[in-house]
Coordinates of C-alpha atoms in Angstrom, one line a residue:
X1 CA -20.9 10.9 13.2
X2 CA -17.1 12.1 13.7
X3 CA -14.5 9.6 13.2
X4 CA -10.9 9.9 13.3
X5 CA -8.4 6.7 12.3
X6 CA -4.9 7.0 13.0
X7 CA -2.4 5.1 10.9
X8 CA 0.5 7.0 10.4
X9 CA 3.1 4.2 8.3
X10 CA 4.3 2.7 6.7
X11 CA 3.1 2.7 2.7
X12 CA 2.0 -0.7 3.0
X13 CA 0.4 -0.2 6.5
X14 CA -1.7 2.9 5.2
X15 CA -2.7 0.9 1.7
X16 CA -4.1 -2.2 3.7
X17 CA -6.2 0.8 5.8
X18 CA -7.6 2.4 2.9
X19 CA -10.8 -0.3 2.5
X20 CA -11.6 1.0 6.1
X21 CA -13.1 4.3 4.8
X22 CA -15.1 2.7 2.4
X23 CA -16.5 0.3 5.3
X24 CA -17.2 3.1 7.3
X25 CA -19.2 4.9 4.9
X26 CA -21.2 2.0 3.7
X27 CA -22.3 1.3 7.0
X28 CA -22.7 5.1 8.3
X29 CA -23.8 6.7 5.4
X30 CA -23.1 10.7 6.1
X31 CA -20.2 10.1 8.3
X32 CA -17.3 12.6 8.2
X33 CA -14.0 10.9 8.6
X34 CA -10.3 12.2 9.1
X35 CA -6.6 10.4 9.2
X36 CA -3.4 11.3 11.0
X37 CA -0.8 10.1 8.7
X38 CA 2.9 10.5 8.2
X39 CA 3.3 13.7 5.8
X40 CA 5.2 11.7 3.5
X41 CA 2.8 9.0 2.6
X42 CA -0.4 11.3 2.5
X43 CA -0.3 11.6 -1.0
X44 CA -1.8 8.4 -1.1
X45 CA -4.7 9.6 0.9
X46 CA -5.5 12.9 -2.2
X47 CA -8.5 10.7 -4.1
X48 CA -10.2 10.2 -1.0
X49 CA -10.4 13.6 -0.5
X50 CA -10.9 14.5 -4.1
X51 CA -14.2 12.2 -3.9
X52 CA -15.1 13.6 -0.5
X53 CA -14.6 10.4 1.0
X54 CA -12.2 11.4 3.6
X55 CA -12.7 15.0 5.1
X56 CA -9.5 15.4 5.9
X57 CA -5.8 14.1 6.2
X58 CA -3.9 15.5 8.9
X59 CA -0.5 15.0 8.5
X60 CA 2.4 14.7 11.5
X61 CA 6.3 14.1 11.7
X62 CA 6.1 12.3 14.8
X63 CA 9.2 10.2 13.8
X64 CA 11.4 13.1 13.2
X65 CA 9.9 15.3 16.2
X66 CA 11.4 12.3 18.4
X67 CA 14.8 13.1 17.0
X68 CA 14.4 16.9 17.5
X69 CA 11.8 17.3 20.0
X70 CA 14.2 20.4 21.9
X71 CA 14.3 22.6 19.1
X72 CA 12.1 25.3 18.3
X73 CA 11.0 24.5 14.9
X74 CA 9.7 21.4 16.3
X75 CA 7.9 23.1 19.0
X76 CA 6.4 25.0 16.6
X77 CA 5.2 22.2 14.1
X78 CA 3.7 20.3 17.1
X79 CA 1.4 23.4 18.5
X80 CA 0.4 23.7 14.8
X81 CA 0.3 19.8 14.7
X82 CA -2.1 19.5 17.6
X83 CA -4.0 23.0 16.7
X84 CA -5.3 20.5 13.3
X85 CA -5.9 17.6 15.2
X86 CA -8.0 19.3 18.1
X87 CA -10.1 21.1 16.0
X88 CA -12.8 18.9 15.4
X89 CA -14.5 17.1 18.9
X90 CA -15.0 13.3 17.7
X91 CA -17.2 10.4 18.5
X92 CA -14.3 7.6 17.8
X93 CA -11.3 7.6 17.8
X94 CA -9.8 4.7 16.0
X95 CA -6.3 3.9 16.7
X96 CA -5.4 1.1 14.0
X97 CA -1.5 1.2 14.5
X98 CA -0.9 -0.7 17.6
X99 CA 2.0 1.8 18.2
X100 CA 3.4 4.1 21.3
X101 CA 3.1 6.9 18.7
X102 CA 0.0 6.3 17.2
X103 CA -1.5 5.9 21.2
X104 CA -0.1 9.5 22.3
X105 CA -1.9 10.9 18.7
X106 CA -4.7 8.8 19.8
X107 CA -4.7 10.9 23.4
X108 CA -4.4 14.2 22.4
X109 CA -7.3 13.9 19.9
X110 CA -10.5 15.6 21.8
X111 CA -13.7 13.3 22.0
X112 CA -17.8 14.6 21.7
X113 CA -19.6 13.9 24.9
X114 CA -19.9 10.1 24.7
X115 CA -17.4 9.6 22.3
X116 CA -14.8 6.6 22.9
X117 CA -11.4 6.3 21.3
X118 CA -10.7 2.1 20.3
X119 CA -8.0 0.3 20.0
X120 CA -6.4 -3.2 19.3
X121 CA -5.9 -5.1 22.6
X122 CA -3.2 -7.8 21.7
X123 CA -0.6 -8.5 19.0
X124 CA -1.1 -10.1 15.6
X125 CA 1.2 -12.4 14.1
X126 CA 3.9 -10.4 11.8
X127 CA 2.8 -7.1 13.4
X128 CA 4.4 -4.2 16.0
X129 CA 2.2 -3.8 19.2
X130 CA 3.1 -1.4 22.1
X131 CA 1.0 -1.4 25.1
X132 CA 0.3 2.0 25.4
X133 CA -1.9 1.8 22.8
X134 CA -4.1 -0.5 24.9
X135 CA -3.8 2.0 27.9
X136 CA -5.5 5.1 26.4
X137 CA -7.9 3.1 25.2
X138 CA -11.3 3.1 26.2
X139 CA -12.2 0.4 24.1
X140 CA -9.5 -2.3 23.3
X141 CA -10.8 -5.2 20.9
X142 CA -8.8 -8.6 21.0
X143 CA -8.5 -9.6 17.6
X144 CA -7.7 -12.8 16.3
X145 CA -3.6 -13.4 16.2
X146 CA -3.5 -15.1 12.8
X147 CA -5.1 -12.5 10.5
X148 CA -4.1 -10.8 7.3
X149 CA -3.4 -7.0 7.9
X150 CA -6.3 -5.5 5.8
X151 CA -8.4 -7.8 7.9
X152 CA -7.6 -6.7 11.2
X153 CA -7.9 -2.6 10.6
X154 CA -11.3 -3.8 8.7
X155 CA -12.3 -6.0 12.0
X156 CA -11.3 -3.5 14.3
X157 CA -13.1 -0.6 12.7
X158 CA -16.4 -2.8 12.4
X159 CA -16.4 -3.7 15.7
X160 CA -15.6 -0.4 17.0
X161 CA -18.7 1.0 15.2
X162 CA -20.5 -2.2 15.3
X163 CA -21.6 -3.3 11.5
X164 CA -20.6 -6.4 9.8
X165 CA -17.5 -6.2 7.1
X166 CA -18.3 -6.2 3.9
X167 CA -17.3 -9.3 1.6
X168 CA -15.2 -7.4 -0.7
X169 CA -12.4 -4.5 0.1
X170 CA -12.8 -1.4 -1.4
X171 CA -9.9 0.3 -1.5
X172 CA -11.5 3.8 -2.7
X173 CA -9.6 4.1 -5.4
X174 CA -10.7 3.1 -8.7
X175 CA -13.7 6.1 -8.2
X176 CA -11.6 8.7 -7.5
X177 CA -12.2 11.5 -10.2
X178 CA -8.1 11.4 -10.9
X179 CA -7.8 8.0 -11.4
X180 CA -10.8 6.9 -13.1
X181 CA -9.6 6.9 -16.6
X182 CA -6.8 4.7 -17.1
X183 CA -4.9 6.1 -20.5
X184 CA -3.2 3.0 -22.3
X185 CA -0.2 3.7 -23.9
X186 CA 0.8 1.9 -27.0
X187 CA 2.2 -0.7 -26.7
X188 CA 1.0 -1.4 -23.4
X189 CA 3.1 -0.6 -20.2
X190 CA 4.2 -3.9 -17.9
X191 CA 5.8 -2.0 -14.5
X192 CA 8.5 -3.8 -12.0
X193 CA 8.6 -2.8 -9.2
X194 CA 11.9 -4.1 -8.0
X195 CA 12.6 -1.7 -5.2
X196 CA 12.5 -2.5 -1.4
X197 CA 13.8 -1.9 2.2
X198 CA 15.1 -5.0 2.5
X199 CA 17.6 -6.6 0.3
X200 CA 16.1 -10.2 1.7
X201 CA 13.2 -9.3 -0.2
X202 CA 14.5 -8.1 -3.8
X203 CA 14.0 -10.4 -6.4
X204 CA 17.6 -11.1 -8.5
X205 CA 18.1 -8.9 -11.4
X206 CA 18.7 -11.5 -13.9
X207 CA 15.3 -12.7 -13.4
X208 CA 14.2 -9.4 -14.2
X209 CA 15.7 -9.1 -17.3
X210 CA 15.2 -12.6 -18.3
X211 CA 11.1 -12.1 -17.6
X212 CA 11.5 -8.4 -19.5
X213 CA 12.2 -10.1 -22.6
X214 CA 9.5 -12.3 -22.2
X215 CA 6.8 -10.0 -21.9
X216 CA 8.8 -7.9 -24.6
X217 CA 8.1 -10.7 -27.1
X218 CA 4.5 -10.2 -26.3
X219 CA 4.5 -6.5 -26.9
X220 CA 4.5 -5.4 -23.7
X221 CA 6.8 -2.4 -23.1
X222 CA 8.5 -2.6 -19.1
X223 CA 8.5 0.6 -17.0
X224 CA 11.0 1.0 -14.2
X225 CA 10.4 3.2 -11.1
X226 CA 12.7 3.7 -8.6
X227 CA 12.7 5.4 -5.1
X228 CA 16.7 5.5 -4.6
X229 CA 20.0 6.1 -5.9
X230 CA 20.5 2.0 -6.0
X231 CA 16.9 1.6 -6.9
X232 CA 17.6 4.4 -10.2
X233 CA 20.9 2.3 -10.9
X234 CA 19.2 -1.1 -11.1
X235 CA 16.3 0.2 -13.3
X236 CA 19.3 1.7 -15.4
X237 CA 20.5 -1.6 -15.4
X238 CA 17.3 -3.8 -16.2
X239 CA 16.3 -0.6 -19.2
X240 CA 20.0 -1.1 -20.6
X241 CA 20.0 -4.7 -21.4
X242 CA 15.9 -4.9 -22.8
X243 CA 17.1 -2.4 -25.0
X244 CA 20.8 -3.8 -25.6
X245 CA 19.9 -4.4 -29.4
X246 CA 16.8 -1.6 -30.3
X247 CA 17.2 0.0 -33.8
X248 CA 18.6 3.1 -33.4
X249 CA 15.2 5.7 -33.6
X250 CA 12.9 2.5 -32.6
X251 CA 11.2 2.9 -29.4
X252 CA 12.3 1.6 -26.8
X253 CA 11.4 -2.3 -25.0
X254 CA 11.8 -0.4 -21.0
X255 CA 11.6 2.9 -20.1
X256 CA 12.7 4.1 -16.2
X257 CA 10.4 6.6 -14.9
X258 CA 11.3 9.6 -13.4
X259 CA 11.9 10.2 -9.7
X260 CA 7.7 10.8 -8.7
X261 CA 5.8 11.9 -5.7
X262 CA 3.8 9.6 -4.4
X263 CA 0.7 10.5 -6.1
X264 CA 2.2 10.9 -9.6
X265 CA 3.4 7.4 -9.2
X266 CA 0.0 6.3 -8.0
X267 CA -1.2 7.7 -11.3
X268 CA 1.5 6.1 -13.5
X269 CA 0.5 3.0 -12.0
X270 CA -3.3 3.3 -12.9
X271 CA -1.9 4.0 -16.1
X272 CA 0.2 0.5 -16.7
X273 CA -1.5 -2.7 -17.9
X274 CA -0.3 -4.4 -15.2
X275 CA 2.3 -4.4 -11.9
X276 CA 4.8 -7.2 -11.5
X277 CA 6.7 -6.6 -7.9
X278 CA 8.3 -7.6 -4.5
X279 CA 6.2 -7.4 -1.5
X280 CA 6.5 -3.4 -0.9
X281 CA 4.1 -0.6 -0.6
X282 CA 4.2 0.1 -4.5
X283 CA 3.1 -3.6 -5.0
X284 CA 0.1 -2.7 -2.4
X285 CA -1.1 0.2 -4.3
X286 CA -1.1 -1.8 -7.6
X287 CA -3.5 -4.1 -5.5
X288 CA -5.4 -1.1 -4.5
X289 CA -5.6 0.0 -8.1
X290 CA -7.1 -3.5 -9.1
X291 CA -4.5 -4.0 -11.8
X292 CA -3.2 -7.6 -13.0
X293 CA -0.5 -8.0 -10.2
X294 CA 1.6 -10.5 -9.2
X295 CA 3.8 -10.6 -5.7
X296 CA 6.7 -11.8 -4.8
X297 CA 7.9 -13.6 -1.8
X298 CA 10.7 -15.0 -0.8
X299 CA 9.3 -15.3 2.8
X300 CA 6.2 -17.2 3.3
X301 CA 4.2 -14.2 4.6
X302 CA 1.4 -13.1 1.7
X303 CA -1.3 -14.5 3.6
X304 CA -0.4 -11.5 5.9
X305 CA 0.1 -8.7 3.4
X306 CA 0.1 -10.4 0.0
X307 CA -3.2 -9.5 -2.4
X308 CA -6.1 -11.9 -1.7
X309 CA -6.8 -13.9 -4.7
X310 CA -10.9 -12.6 -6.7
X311 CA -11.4 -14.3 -9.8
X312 CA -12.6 -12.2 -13.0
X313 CA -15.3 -13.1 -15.1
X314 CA -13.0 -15.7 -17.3
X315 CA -12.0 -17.3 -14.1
X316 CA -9.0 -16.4 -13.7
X317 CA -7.3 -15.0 -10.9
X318 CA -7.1 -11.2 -10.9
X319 CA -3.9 -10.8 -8.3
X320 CA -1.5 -13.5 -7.1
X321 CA 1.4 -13.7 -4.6
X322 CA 4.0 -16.2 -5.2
X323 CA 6.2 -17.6 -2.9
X324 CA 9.8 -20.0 -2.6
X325 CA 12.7 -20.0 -1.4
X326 CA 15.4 -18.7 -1.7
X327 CA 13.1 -17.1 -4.4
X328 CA 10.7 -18.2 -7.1
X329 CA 11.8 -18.8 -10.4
X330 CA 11.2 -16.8 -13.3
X331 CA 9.0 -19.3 -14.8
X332 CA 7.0 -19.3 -11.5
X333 CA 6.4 -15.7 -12.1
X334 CA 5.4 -16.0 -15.5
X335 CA 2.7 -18.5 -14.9
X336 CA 1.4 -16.2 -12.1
X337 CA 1.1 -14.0 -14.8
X338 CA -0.5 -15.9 -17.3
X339 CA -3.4 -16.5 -14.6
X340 CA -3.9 -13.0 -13.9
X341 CA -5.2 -11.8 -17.2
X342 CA -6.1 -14.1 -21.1
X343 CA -2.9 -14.9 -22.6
X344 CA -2.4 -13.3 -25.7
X345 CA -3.2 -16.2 -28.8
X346 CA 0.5 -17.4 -29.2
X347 CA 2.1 -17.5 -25.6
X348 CA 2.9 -20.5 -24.2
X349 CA 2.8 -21.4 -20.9
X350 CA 6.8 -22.5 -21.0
X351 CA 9.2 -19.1 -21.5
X352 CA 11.7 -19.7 -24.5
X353 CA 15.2 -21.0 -23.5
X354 CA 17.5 -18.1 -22.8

């Protein structure tokens, strides 16, 4: 069986699909599945093609071919565009966007005789839906409005090939041959991810530093990426005052990464002993990665897109989203933290007045 999903964005919207594949495959052992993504999030997509999970990602520009769609060079990158995309007959066509765009990609993908292409037939709470999506569908499956958005491209997909979803989402991965051995640096590596689109969901820096020296006091070391000039200044900032009072020729409490590609962060990531963050894509892949993670809100919307909560083996909560307004506190955080992994013998649950 050939299947082709379309989700082309955004970071988060393309971590929340990856349990799909893994679905898929559980249920129709031998099938051969491809993905139209955005180019620049289909790094993300390399370790399912490394374990031959995924065939093949196709990737498109169909936001900046909008903006240029008269010139020649993107004339010529959208022949070549559909040239990929047509070459292989399917027998569903999955479009798990919702989206005018991801409906015309949708459309120009070629079926097998009998094959269908599926879509979502309504809106979900929190979520974009365009109704062309619906119209070149032959299949559109109403879904139910109030669902989190792994769920519904999980749903969808299952109904579309009709099996059951599985109890547990596998995001694919933690088997992937490139990111199955996790080297722990000493001491061991605590990442913020402070960086998002939207200032209403940044988290203020003093809390930052304030939780930095925390975990510093329990020999964690804090790694900073950033995916911006503002984002590089305020990991600058955060690294500057954890290490305000290091011995000269000690290492140092935080270190800011370099600027990565999307699949050397992924691997930095798997790499860390855990991912405190905001709700943005990095924060997904950390729950993709099945790190100690905890996510946070300052909008009461993680039982859309926030990590849903597995206990380990000690009972404790592996991932957890936490949520206030105008933000939660530092000492919020820190107790989320405490419950996602054992505490080391002398932490407290109480952080030590600043």
């Amino acid at each position: 069986m050939k299947i082709l999903l379309v989700k082309l964005s955004s970071l988060g919207d393309v971590v929340h699909t990856l349990p799909v594949v893994q679905d898929i495959l559980a249920a129709r052992p031998g099938a051969q599945i491809d993905w139209v993504v955005e180019t620049s999030f289909a790094p993300l997509l390399s370790p399912l093609l490394a374990s031959g999970n995924l065939q093949r990602a196709i990737p498109c520009e169909i936001r900046r071919w909008r903006k240029s769609f008269w010139t020649a060079a993107t004339r010529v990158e959208w022949r070549a565009f559909k040239k990929q995309l047509q070459a292989v007959h399917y027998d569903a066509v999955i479009d798990l966007q919702g989206l005018t765009k991801s409906a015309v990609v949708a459309r120009l993908a070629r079926l097998a005789p009998g094959g269908k292409r599926y879509a979502l037939a309504n809106q979900t709470e929190g979520s974009g839906y365009e109704a062309p999506t619906r119209w070149v569908a032959d299949v559109a499956i109403a879904m139910e409005p109030h669902i989190h958005a792994m769920q519904r491209g999980r749903e969808l997909c299952a109904r579309a090939l009709g099996y059951s979803v599985p109890s547990v989402p596998d995001f694919g991965l933690k088997e992937a041959p490139a990111l199955m051995e996790r080297a722990q640096a000493a001491p061991e590596t605590i990442a913020f991810v402070h960086g998002t689109s939207r200032t209403d969901k940044q988290w203020p820096m003093e809390n930052w530093i304030m939780l930095g020296r925390q975990l510093n006091t329990q020999g964690y070391r804090i790694a900073l990426p950033h995916g911006s000039t503002d984002e590089l200044a305020t990991s600058q900032a955060i690294a500057a005052a954890l290490n305000d009072d290091v011995p000269a020729g000690a290492a140092p409490r935080a270190v800011v990464w370099p600027r990565l590609s999307l699949d050397a962060l992924t691997q930095h990531l798997a790499e860390s002993t855990g991912v405190i963050g905001v709700d943005s894509g990095l924060s997904h892949i950390a729950v993709a990665l099945d790190l100690p993670h905890v996510q946070i809100y300052n909008f009461d919307t993680a039982w859309r897109t926030g990590p849903l909560q597995r206990l380990t083996d000690a009972n404790l909560a592996r991932q957890l989203s936490i949520f206030a307004q105008p933000t939660p506190s530092v000492q919020a955080v820190w107790d989320a933290w405490l419950n996602c992994q054992p505490a080391p013998p002398s932490t407290s649950g109480m952080l030590p007045s600043q």
